[in-house]
Short mmCIF file of C-alpha atoms in Angstrom, two decimals:
data_model
loop_
_atom_site.label_atom_id
_atom_site.label_comp_id
_atom_site.label_asym_id
_atom_site.label_seq_id
_atom_site.Cartn_x
_atom_site.Cartn_y
_atom_site.Cartn_z
CA MET A 11 0.00 0.00 0.00
CA LYS A 12 3.00 2.25 0.17
CA ARG A 13 4.57 3.88 -2.82
CA SER A 14 8.31 3.70 -3.30
CA ARG A 15 10.62 6.69 -3.70
CA CYS A 16 13.91 7.11 -5.50
CA VAL A 17 15.97 10.11 -6.46
CA LEU A 18 18.59 8.95 -8.96
CA LEU A 19 19.08 6.12 -11.42
CA LEU A 20 21.21 4.18 -8.98
CA ALA A 21 19.46 5.25 -5.79
CA ALA A 22 16.89 2.46 -6.03
CA PHE A 23 19.66 -0.03 -5.49
CA LEU A 24 20.50 1.57 -2.15
CA LEU A 25 17.37 0.07 -0.66
CA LEU A 26 18.88 -3.35 -1.13
CA ALA A 27 21.69 -2.44 1.26
CA VAL A 28 19.54 -1.29 4.14
CA GLN A 29 18.99 -4.67 5.77
CA GLY A 30 22.65 -5.55 6.26
CA ARG A 31 26.03 -6.30 4.77
CA ALA A 32 26.89 -9.78 6.04
CA GLN A 33 28.48 -11.92 3.34
CA GLN A 34 27.55 -15.41 4.41
CA GLY A 35 24.62 -17.75 4.03
CA ALA A 36 21.49 -17.81 6.15
CA THR A 37 21.09 -21.55 6.48
CA SER A 38 19.94 -23.32 9.63
CA ASP A 39 21.71 -26.48 10.73
CA ALA A 40 20.67 -26.92 14.36
CA ALA A 41 19.84 -30.55 15.16
CA ASN A 42 16.49 -29.76 16.76
CA GLY A 43 15.38 -27.04 14.35
CA ILE A 44 13.79 -27.13 10.92
CA ALA A 45 15.25 -29.85 8.72
CA PHE A 46 15.59 -28.01 5.42
CA PHE A 47 15.39 -30.02 2.21
CA LYS A 48 18.68 -30.15 0.31
CA GLY A 49 17.79 -29.69 -3.33
CA THR A 50 16.17 -27.41 -5.87
CA PHE A 51 12.80 -25.71 -5.66
CA GLY A 52 11.40 -28.12 -8.27
CA GLU A 53 12.62 -31.13 -6.34
CA ALA A 54 11.19 -29.77 -3.08
CA LEU A 55 7.83 -29.12 -4.75
CA ALA A 56 7.81 -32.66 -6.11
CA LYS A 57 8.43 -33.98 -2.61
CA ALA A 58 5.63 -31.79 -1.28
CA LYS A 59 3.26 -33.33 -3.86
CA GLN A 60 4.44 -36.82 -3.01
CA GLU A 61 3.84 -36.33 0.73
CA ASN A 62 0.79 -34.07 0.22
CA LYS A 63 2.24 -31.33 2.39
CA PRO A 64 2.57 -27.58 1.79
CA LEU A 65 6.01 -26.27 0.98
CA PHE A 66 7.63 -23.75 3.32
CA VAL A 67 10.25 -21.56 1.61
CA ASP A 68 12.64 -19.18 3.32
CA PHE A 69 13.67 -16.68 0.63
CA TYR A 70 16.87 -15.07 1.87
CA ALA A 71 19.85 -13.06 0.66
CA VAL A 72 23.35 -13.80 1.91
CA TRP A 73 23.88 -10.16 2.92
CA CYS A 74 20.63 -9.91 4.88
CA VAL A 75 21.22 -9.65 8.64
CA PRO A 76 17.55 -10.24 9.65
CA CYS A 77 17.61 -13.40 7.48
CA LYS A 78 20.62 -14.66 9.40
CA LYS A 79 18.99 -13.78 12.71
CA MET A 80 15.84 -15.76 11.86
CA ALA A 81 17.97 -18.70 10.73
CA LYS A 82 19.91 -18.73 13.98
CA THR A 83 17.28 -17.78 16.54
CA VAL A 84 13.92 -18.92 15.12
CA PHE A 85 14.41 -21.82 12.70
CA THR A 86 16.67 -23.58 15.24
CA GLN A 87 14.12 -23.70 18.04
CA GLU A 88 12.91 -27.17 18.96
CA GLU A 89 9.21 -26.23 18.97
CA VAL A 90 9.52 -24.70 15.52
CA GLY A 91 11.51 -27.63 14.15
CA LYS A 92 9.08 -30.22 15.49
CA TYR A 93 6.04 -28.48 13.99
CA PHE A 94 7.53 -27.64 10.61
CA ASN A 95 9.17 -31.03 10.13
CA GLU A 96 5.80 -32.69 10.72
CA HIS A 97 3.60 -30.38 8.64
CA PHE A 98 5.77 -29.03 5.81
CA ILE A 99 8.54 -29.68 3.34
CA SER A 100 10.94 -26.85 4.12
CA LEU A 101 13.44 -25.21 1.78
CA GLN A 102 15.86 -22.29 1.94
CA LEU A 103 16.53 -20.38 -1.27
CA ASP A 104 19.15 -17.73 -1.94
CA ALA A 105 16.76 -15.48 -3.87
CA GLU A 106 19.55 -13.71 -5.75
CA LYS A 107 21.22 -16.81 -7.17
CA GLY A 108 20.63 -18.49 -10.53
CA GLU A 109 17.15 -19.80 -11.23
CA ASN A 110 16.04 -18.74 -7.76
CA VAL A 111 15.79 -15.15 -8.98
CA GLU A 112 12.87 -16.02 -11.26
CA ILE A 113 11.25 -18.22 -8.61
CA ALA A 114 11.40 -15.37 -6.10
CA ARG A 115 9.93 -13.00 -8.68
CA ASN A 116 7.03 -15.39 -9.30
CA TYR A 117 6.15 -15.18 -5.61
CA LYS A 118 6.58 -11.40 -5.54
CA VAL A 119 9.58 -11.46 -3.23
CA ALA A 120 10.77 -7.85 -3.11
CA ALA A 121 12.56 -7.67 0.26
CA TYR A 122 14.29 -9.97 2.70
CA PRO A 123 13.56 -11.99 4.62
CA THR A 124 10.41 -13.31 2.96
CA VAL A 125 8.89 -16.63 3.97
CA ALA A 126 6.23 -18.28 1.83
CA PHE A 127 3.86 -21.18 2.31
CA ILE A 128 3.12 -22.81 -1.03
CA ALA A 129 0.57 -25.48 -1.94
CA PRO A 130 1.82 -28.70 -3.60
CA ASP A 131 0.47 -27.38 -6.92
CA GLY A 132 2.73 -24.32 -6.62
CA LYS A 133 0.08 -21.77 -5.64
CA ALA A 134 1.05 -19.30 -2.92
CA LEU A 135 -0.95 -19.79 0.27
CA SER A 136 0.73 -17.10 2.32
CA VAL A 137 3.69 -14.79 1.67
CA ASN A 138 5.19 -12.93 4.61
CA THR A 139 7.76 -10.16 4.21
CA GLY A 140 9.98 -9.08 7.09
CA ALA A 141 11.60 -10.76 10.06
CA MET A 142 9.28 -12.86 12.22
CA ASP A 143 9.75 -14.12 15.75
CA LYS A 144 8.85 -17.63 16.82
CA ASP A 145 5.24 -16.84 17.72
CA GLU A 146 4.59 -14.97 14.47
CA LEU A 147 6.07 -17.76 12.37
CA MET A 148 4.16 -20.47 14.25
CA GLU A 149 0.92 -18.52 13.89
CA ALA A 150 1.43 -18.21 10.12
CA ALA A 151 2.23 -21.91 9.87
CA LYS A 152 -0.80 -23.00 11.89
CA ILE A 153 -3.12 -20.89 9.74
CA VAL A 154 -1.82 -22.70 6.65
CA ALA A 155 -2.15 -26.05 8.43
CA GLY A 156 -5.76 -25.27 9.30
CA GLU A 157 -5.20 -25.05 13.04
CA ARG A 158 -5.88 -21.34 13.20
CA VAL A 159 -8.59 -19.23 11.61
CA SER A 160 -7.62 -18.31 8.05
CA PHE A 161 -7.82 -14.82 6.59
CA GLU A 162 -10.86 -15.74 4.51
CA GLU A 163 -12.63 -17.18 7.56
CA LEU A 164 -11.88 -14.02 9.51
CA TYR A 165 -13.23 -11.93 6.67
CA ASN A 166 -16.46 -13.95 6.68
CA LYS A 167 -16.72 -13.32 10.43
CA TYR A 168 -16.24 -9.62 9.78
CA LYS A 169 -18.99 -9.59 7.14
CA ALA A 170 -21.33 -11.34 9.56
CA ASP A 171 -20.61 -8.76 12.28
CA ASN A 172 -18.81 -5.66 11.09
CA SER A 173 -18.81 -4.17 14.60
CA ASP A 174 -16.40 -6.73 16.09
CA LEU A 175 -13.16 -4.76 16.43
CA ASP A 176 -11.16 -7.77 17.63
CA VAL A 177 -11.90 -9.61 14.39
CA GLN A 178 -11.00 -6.51 12.41
CA GLN A 179 -7.68 -6.22 14.24
CA GLN A 180 -6.83 -9.84 13.47
CA LEU A 181 -7.75 -9.27 9.82
CA LEU A 182 -5.60 -6.18 9.48
CA LEU A 183 -2.62 -7.81 11.19
CA LYS A 184 -2.80 -10.67 8.69
CA ALA A 185 -3.51 -8.41 5.70
CA PRO A 186 0.07 -7.79 4.46
CA SER A 187 0.98 -11.48 4.14
CA PHE A 188 -2.42 -12.30 2.62
CA LEU A 189 -2.20 -9.49 0.06
CA GLN A 190 1.27 -10.51 -1.03
CA ALA A 191 -0.05 -13.92 -2.02
CA GLN A 192 -2.78 -12.42 -4.24
CA GLU A 193 -2.40 -11.58 -7.93
CA GLY A 194 -3.94 -9.36 -10.57
CA MET A 195 -7.55 -8.24 -10.20
CA GLU A 196 -7.96 -10.37 -7.09
CA ALA A 197 -5.18 -8.41 -5.39
CA ASP A 198 -6.71 -5.07 -6.47
CA LYS A 199 -10.08 -6.13 -5.11
CA TRP A 200 -8.65 -7.02 -1.70
CA VAL A 201 -6.57 -3.84 -1.51
CA THR A 202 -9.71 -1.75 -2.02
CA ARG A 203 -11.63 -3.73 0.59
CA LEU A 204 -8.87 -3.58 3.17
CA GLN A 205 -8.15 0.12 2.68
CA LYS A 206 -11.77 0.85 3.47
CA LEU A 207 -11.76 -1.54 6.44
CA TYR A 208 -8.51 -0.02 7.76
CA LYS A 209 -9.82 3.54 7.69
CA ASN A 210 -13.11 2.55 9.33
CA TYR A 211 -11.21 0.62 11.99
CA ILE A 212 -8.98 3.58 12.82
CA ALA A 213 -11.98 5.87 13.07
CA ALA A 214 -13.87 3.41 15.30
CA LYS A 215 -11.03 3.01 17.80
CA ALA A 216 -9.61 6.53 17.76
CA PRO A 217 -8.14 7.97 19.77
CA LEU A 218 -7.43 5.98 22.93
CA LYS A 219 -8.30 2.39 21.99
CA LEU A 220 -5.62 2.48 19.28
CA ILE A 221 -2.79 2.92 21.77
CA ASN A 222 -1.25 -0.57 21.76
CA GLU A 223 1.51 -2.44 19.95
CA ASN A 224 -0.77 -4.35 17.56
CA ASP A 225 -2.57 -1.25 16.32
CA TYR A 226 0.73 0.58 15.95
CA LYS A 227 1.94 -2.31 13.79
CA ILE A 228 -1.24 -2.00 11.70
CA ILE A 229 -0.65 1.72 11.19
CA LEU A 230 2.97 1.16 10.19
CA THR A 231 2.10 -1.47 7.58
CA LEU A 232 -1.15 -0.14 6.14
CA GLU A 233 -0.98 3.66 6.36
CA GLY A 234 0.46 4.63 3.00
CA ASP A 235 1.44 7.96 1.49
CA GLU A 236 -1.26 8.22 -1.19
CA ASP A 237 -4.06 9.61 1.00
CA LYS A 238 -2.23 12.53 2.60
CA GLU A 239 -5.36 13.76 4.36
CA HIS A 240 -5.79 10.46 6.20
CA LYS A 241 -2.08 10.23 6.96
CA GLN A 242 -2.25 13.69 8.54
CA TYR A 243 -5.24 12.51 10.58
CA VAL A 244 -3.25 9.54 11.88
CA ILE A 245 -0.18 11.66 12.66
CA ASP A 246 -2.31 14.02 14.71
CA LEU A 247 -4.07 11.12 16.46
CA ILE A 248 -0.72 9.89 17.68
CA ASN A 249 0.64 13.32 18.49
CA ASP A 250 -2.41 14.36 20.55
CA HIS A 251 -1.76 11.45 22.94
CA LEU A 252 1.99 11.08 22.50
CA ASP A 253 2.72 10.46 26.19
CA ASP A 254 0.32 7.50 26.21
CA TRP A 255 1.76 6.16 22.95
CA THR A 256 5.28 6.45 24.36
CA LYS A 257 4.32 4.48 27.47
CA ALA A 258 2.73 1.75 25.34
CA VAL A 259 5.20 1.50 22.45
CA GLY A 260 8.31 3.53 23.29
CA LYS A 261 9.89 6.27 21.15
CA ALA A 262 8.83 4.78 17.81
CA PRO A 263 5.63 6.88 17.48
CA SER A 264 7.67 10.07 17.90
CA TYR A 265 9.99 9.02 15.10
CA TYR A 266 6.92 8.19 13.01
CA ILE A 267 5.61 11.74 13.45
CA VAL A 268 9.01 13.27 12.62
CA GLU A 269 9.53 11.16 9.51
CA ALA A 270 5.98 11.70 8.25
CA ASN A 271 6.00 15.47 8.83
CA ASP A 272 9.42 15.86 7.18
CA LEU A 273 8.24 13.85 4.20
CA LEU A 274 5.13 15.98 3.76
CA ALA A 275 7.21 19.16 3.96
CA GLU A 276 9.75 17.79 1.50
CA ASP A 277 7.10 16.80 -1.05
CA LEU A 278 5.55 20.27 -0.93
CA ALA A 279 8.91 22.05 -1.13
CA LYS A 280 9.91 20.00 -4.16
CA ASP A 281 6.56 20.76 -5.76
CA GLY A 282 7.23 24.47 -5.28
CA ASN A 283 4.28 24.74 -2.91
CA ALA A 284 4.76 27.31 -0.14
CA LYS A 285 2.49 25.30 2.15
CA TYR A 286 5.61 23.41 3.20
CA LYS A 287 6.11 26.25 5.70
CA GLU A 288 3.06 25.09 7.65
CA TYR A 289 4.78 21.78 8.31
CA VAL A 290 8.01 23.52 9.28
CA GLU A 291 6.13 25.59 11.85
CA LYS A 292 4.70 22.41 13.37
CA VAL A 293 8.24 21.39 14.29
CA LYS A 294 8.43 24.05 17.00
CA ASN A 295 4.73 24.10 17.88
CA GLN A 296 2.39 21.17 17.46
CA TYR A 297 5.04 18.45 17.12
CA ALA A 298 7.73 19.92 19.37
CA LYS A 299 7.61 17.02 21.82
CA ALA A 300 7.94 14.43 19.06
CA TYR A 301 10.90 16.24 17.50
CA GLY A 302 12.56 16.18 20.92
CA VAL A 303 13.65 12.58 20.24
CA VAL A 304 15.97 13.69 17.42
CA GLY A 305 18.67 14.84 19.82
CA LEU A 306 20.50 17.48 17.77
CA LYS A 307 23.58 19.30 19.05
CA GLY A 308 24.02 23.05 18.60
CA ILE A 309 20.85 23.54 16.56
CA THR A 310 17.15 23.14 17.24
CA PRO A 311 14.95 20.82 15.14
CA TYR A 312 13.00 23.89 14.00
CA GLU A 313 16.09 25.75 12.82
CA LYS A 314 17.32 22.64 11.02
CA SER A 315 13.97 22.16 9.27
CA ARG A 316 13.61 25.83 8.32
CA LEU A 317 17.10 26.06 6.83
CA TYR A 318 16.80 22.84 4.87
CA PHE A 319 13.27 23.16 3.51
CA ASP A 320 13.64 26.85 2.65
CA ALA A 321 16.73 25.96 0.60
CA LEU A 322 14.92 23.07 -1.05
CA TYR A 323 11.87 25.17 -1.96
CA ASN A 324 14.01 27.92 -3.47
CA LEU A 325 15.90 25.41 -5.57
CA TYR A 326 12.87 23.58 -6.97
CA LYS A 327 10.55 26.59 -7.24
CA ASN A 328 12.95 29.24 -8.51
CA LYS A 329 15.77 27.09 -9.89
CA ASP A 330 18.04 29.32 -7.83
CA VAL A 331 21.11 27.12 -7.73
CA ASP A 332 23.38 29.84 -6.33
CA GLY A 333 20.92 30.54 -3.53
CA TYR A 334 20.61 26.84 -2.77
CA VAL A 335 24.36 26.34 -2.59
CA LYS A 336 24.77 29.30 -0.22
CA ALA A 337 21.86 28.13 1.94
CA MET A 338 23.22 24.60 2.15
CA GLN A 339 26.67 25.87 3.14
CA ILE A 340 25.01 27.71 6.04
CA TYR A 341 23.00 24.56 6.82
CA PHE A 342 26.12 22.40 6.90
CA GLY A 343 27.85 24.91 9.18
CA LYS A 344 24.95 24.97 11.62
CA MET A 345 24.60 21.18 11.51
CA GLU A 346 28.26 20.52 12.29
CA GLY A 347 28.44 17.55 14.63
CA ASN A 348 25.07 16.21 13.44
CA LEU A 349 25.88 15.56 9.78
CA ARG A 350 25.95 12.14 8.15
CA SER A 351 27.34 11.12 4.79
CA ALA A 352 23.80 10.95 3.43
CA ASP A 353 23.26 14.66 4.14
CA TYR A 354 25.99 15.63 1.69
CA GLY A 355 24.90 13.00 -0.81
CA LYS A 356 21.28 14.14 -0.68
CA ALA A 357 22.32 17.77 -1.17
CA ALA A 358 24.18 16.83 -4.36
CA GLN A 359 21.30 14.68 -5.60
CA ASN A 360 18.89 17.60 -5.23
CA LEU A 361 21.11 19.70 -7.47
CA TYR A 362 20.87 17.06 -10.20
CA MET A 363 17.15 16.50 -9.74
CA ALA A 364 16.08 20.15 -9.64
CA ALA A 365 18.47 21.72 -12.13
CA GLY A 366 19.88 18.87 -14.21
CA LYS A 367 21.30 20.01 -17.53
CA SER A 368 21.12 23.67 -16.52
CA LEU A 369 23.86 23.24 -13.91
CA LYS A 370 26.93 25.35 -14.62
CA SER A 371 30.53 24.25 -14.26
CA LYS A 372 30.85 25.80 -10.81
CA ASP A 373 27.70 23.95 -9.72
CA HIS A 374 29.15 20.62 -10.78
CA GLU A 375 32.27 21.45 -8.83
CA VAL A 376 30.14 21.98 -5.72
CA ALA A 377 28.27 18.74 -6.37
CA ILE A 378 31.60 16.94 -6.63
CA GLN A 379 32.77 18.41 -3.32
CA TRP A 380 29.59 17.32 -1.55
CA ALA A 381 29.59 13.84 -3.07
CA GLU A 382 33.27 13.40 -2.17
CA LYS A 383 32.50 14.32 1.46
CA ALA A 384 29.70 11.78 1.43
CA LEU A 385 32.02 9.19 -0.08
CA ALA A 386 34.75 9.80 2.50
CA GLN A 387 32.34 9.00 5.36
CA GLU A 388 30.49 6.09 3.75
CA ASP A 389 31.29 2.39 4.14
CA ALA A 390 28.23 0.80 2.52
CA VAL A 391 29.18 -0.52 -0.91
CA MET A 392 26.05 0.54 -2.77
CA ASP A 393 26.11 4.04 -1.33
CA ARG A 394 29.75 4.34 -2.34
CA VAL A 395 28.93 3.20 -5.87
CA ASN A 396 26.16 5.77 -6.10
CA TYR A 397 28.40 8.63 -4.98
CA MET A 398 31.20 7.58 -7.34
CA VAL A 399 28.80 7.56 -10.27
CA MET A 400 27.47 10.99 -9.27
CA ILE A 401 31.03 12.36 -9.23
CA GLY A 402 31.72 10.71 -12.57
CA ASP A 403 28.60 12.31 -14.05
CA SER A 404 29.72 15.78 -12.94
CA TYR A 405 33.22 15.32 -14.34
CA ARG A 406 31.63 14.19 -17.61
CA GLU A 407 29.60 17.42 -17.74
CA LEU A 408 32.81 19.34 -17.00
CA LYS A 409 34.32 17.53 -20.03
CA ASN A 410 37.03 16.14 -17.78
CA TYR A 411 36.59 12.72 -19.33
CA ALA A 412 39.69 11.25 -17.73
CA LYS A 413 38.36 11.94 -14.22
CA ALA A 414 34.90 10.77 -15.22
CA ARG A 415 36.36 7.48 -16.43
CA GLU A 416 38.39 7.21 -13.24
CA PHE A 417 35.32 7.44 -11.03
CA TYR A 418 33.17 5.20 -13.24
CA ASN A 419 35.94 2.59 -13.09
CA GLN A 420 36.20 3.01 -9.33
CA ALA A 421 32.45 2.49 -9.08
CA PHE A 422 32.69 -0.65 -11.21
CA ALA A 423 35.54 -1.97 -9.05
CA GLU A 424 33.47 -1.26 -5.94
CA THR A 425 30.66 -3.44 -7.29
CA LEU A 426 33.04 -6.41 -7.27
CA ARG A 427 32.66 -6.40 -3.50
CA LEU A 428 29.05 -7.48 -4.08
CA GLU A 429 30.14 -10.99 -5.03
CA ASN A 430 27.25 -12.60 -3.14
CA MET A 431 24.65 -10.19 -4.50
CA GLU A 432 24.45 -11.31 -8.09
CA MET A 433 21.31 -9.49 -9.23
CA PRO A 434 22.08 -5.97 -7.92
CA GLN A 435 25.71 -6.39 -8.92
CA ALA A 436 24.75 -7.18 -12.52
CA MET A 437 22.30 -4.28 -12.69
CA LEU A 438 24.82 -1.80 -11.32
CA GLN A 439 27.59 -3.02 -13.58
CA GLY A 440 25.29 -2.79 -16.60
CA ALA A 441 24.41 0.83 -15.79
CA ILE A 442 28.09 1.76 -15.30
CA LYS A 443 29.13 0.06 -18.53
CA GLN A 444 26.52 2.11 -20.37
CA LYS A 445 27.98 5.29 -18.90
CA LEU A 446 31.47 4.22 -19.95
CA SER A 447 30.21 3.55 -23.48
CA THR A 448 28.64 7.01 -23.63
CA LEU A 449 31.93 8.45 -22.43
CA GLU A 450 33.78 6.75 -25.29
CA LEU A 451 31.49 8.46 -27.79
CA LEU A 452 32.08 11.84 -26.17
CA GLU A 453 35.84 11.37 -26.25
CA LYS A 454 35.90 10.78 -30.02
#
């Protein structure tokens, strides 16, 4: 239900690095845990048909830390092993290797870890994205095994009595894994139904009955960015009772408010809409307590927001690159001690996005400086590749083709560190090769 965001050609790949950087497998080998089938997906499915059992598949990536954690702390538990070994044929698949890439795509695996329960005929029964603890995994398994109420049964209960909020909560908690197993028009139908149910549920329980971990999980997974009016309603619901939310859930609701308000302000500023200022003012007024969790040194959250979003608005609305550069230099000075590599990288990306081909030589020089500062502080391989390509692009525009080639080649060499991430490695290398080919034409 959430829409994705990206800012540059290579930025989409950065999402793949968020979960972790470990370079080893996520297999489970504990004696009392799940006994995973050693073979291909086709062979495991054949065995599932032979024994008339569903197939349980752990889609993992070798770099994914949550995958490794599940393999070591959940799949190895005796209770889990006993149940799964009795009720399922279990298989672990490196979703970025060989034929597994297409198999993962068929089951709409877009993030890791993802665990799927698949019927012997190959149809998805349940697809669950994200790390699960023992209880969550056992609950999902028992639903598939028929020992717990299924999503469809819960929905029938809801239709019979649409005032039962406990049934609605169970439905909404199960909705993400159920939706991921649906396809085509069937998926669209359920999304429409569940969006309506979700909004009615929030309204029925607001404000105080929502303050619990399960309902916070529902908000996190089902409150998208498309309906900004409803998102604002939810933000304010949380903010109006923030002390109670903090007692029930911790600091997470405060971070939710901060992230959501910043995102709304950023969207408006980039659209050249002066209403972004209303969201900036909320930082020191309505949402001051929530922004208190940020913990800045030497600058207030309000001053940080005002400096940054004013600069962003001026750049996108007026294409005032000189003004943006000066404003960001002030911003960086005020933010000293709070800056991360991503702050410099994002500043350079905004130059490309807002001004693009109209950037002058001196602007590209600034972009290079910012991207180099980001690069110097960054260890994540994909982030480093992105910054190197950005620097290469600016040198290309400066007609310094030798330096452009140098940074493109450095970026390509950096991708070699992704030896256990075959799919993103191939995509990145393909994009860099295309840039090198373009450079050859320019050099002639």
